[in-house]
């Protein structure tokens, strides 16, 4: 179990908590930072809102990305099938 601070609030999470919280939740369209949980990709802000119960306007994607990467998740700055930009 790891301690994280997101939007000024402390949370104690482990990977299984994230997986349980996201189980059965359909991913929203991805236009920016995203995370792979199981076989699905989710916007990091969607995951942050689900696991913290906070409004996604209250935290940054970077806060959630940092927490998820510490838990061992693969995060990307763009959707996995987005074309490379020149």
Coordinates of C-alpha atoms in Angstrom, one line a residue:
X1 CA 0.0 0.0 0.0
X2 CA 1.3 3.4 -1.0
X3 CA 0.4 6.9 0.2
X4 CA -0.4 9.5 -2.4
X5 CA -1.5 13.1 -2.3
X6 CA -3.9 14.2 -5.0
X7 CA -5.5 17.6 -4.9
X8 CA -4.3 18.1 -1.4
X9 CA -5.9 14.9 -0.1
X10 CA -4.1 11.9 1.1
X11 CA -5.0 8.4 -0.2
X12 CA -3.6 5.0 0.6
X13 CA -3.8 2.8 -2.6
X14 CA -2.5 -0.3 -4.1
X15 CA -2.9 -1.6 -7.6
X16 CA -5.7 -4.0 -6.6
X17 CA -7.7 -1.0 -5.3
X18 CA -7.4 0.7 -8.7
X19 CA -8.3 -2.5 -10.6
X20 CA -11.3 -3.1 -8.4
X21 CA -12.5 0.5 -8.7
X22 CA -12.2 0.5 -12.5
X23 CA -13.7 -3.0 -13.0
X24 CA -16.7 -2.8 -15.3
X25 CA -16.2 0.9 -16.1
X26 CA -16.2 1.8 -19.8
X27 CA -13.3 4.1 -20.8
X28 CA -14.2 7.5 -22.0
X29 CA -12.7 8.8 -25.3
X30 CA -9.0 9.5 -24.9
X31 CA -7.6 12.7 -26.1
X32 CA -4.6 13.1 -23.9
X33 CA -2.8 11.4 -21.0
X34 CA -4.0 7.8 -20.5
X35 CA -3.2 4.7 -18.5
X36 CA -3.6 1.0 -19.2
X37 CA -5.5 -1.0 -16.6
X38 CA -5.9 -4.6 -17.5
X39 CA -6.6 -4.7 -21.2
X40 CA -8.2 -1.2 -21.4
X41 CA -6.8 2.3 -21.8
X42 CA -8.5 5.0 -19.8
X43 CA -8.0 8.8 -19.6
X44 CA -6.0 9.4 -16.4
X45 CA -8.4 12.1 -15.3
X46 CA -11.3 9.5 -15.5
X47 CA -9.3 7.1 -13.3
X48 CA -8.4 9.8 -10.9
X49 CA -12.0 10.8 -10.4
X50 CA -13.1 7.2 -9.9
X51 CA -10.3 6.2 -7.4
X52 CA -10.5 9.5 -5.4
X53 CA -14.1 10.4 -5.6
X54 CA -13.0 14.0 -6.4
X55 CA -14.1 16.2 -9.2
X56 CA -11.6 15.9 -12.1
X57 CA -11.3 19.7 -12.2
X58 CA -9.7 19.6 -8.7
X59 CA -6.5 17.7 -9.7
X60 CA -4.1 17.5 -12.6
X61 CA -3.5 14.6 -14.9
X62 CA 0.2 14.8 -13.8
X63 CA -0.8 14.0 -10.2
X64 CA -2.7 10.9 -11.2
X65 CA -0.1 9.8 -13.7
X66 CA 2.6 10.0 -11.0
X67 CA 0.5 7.9 -8.6
X68 CA -0.4 5.3 -11.2
X69 CA 3.2 5.0 -12.4
X70 CA 4.3 4.4 -8.8
X71 CA 1.8 1.6 -8.6
X72 CA 3.3 0.0 -11.7
X73 CA 0.8 1.1 -14.4
X74 CA 1.8 2.1 -17.9
X75 CA 0.9 5.7 -18.7
X76 CA 1.2 7.6 -21.9
X77 CA 1.0 11.3 -22.8
X78 CA -1.2 10.5 -25.8
X79 CA -3.6 7.7 -26.8
X80 CA -1.7 4.4 -27.7
X81 CA -2.9 4.5 -31.4
X82 CA -2.4 8.3 -31.9
X83 CA -0.3 9.1 -35.0
X84 CA 3.1 10.5 -34.3
X85 CA 3.3 14.3 -34.6
X86 CA 6.1 15.9 -36.6

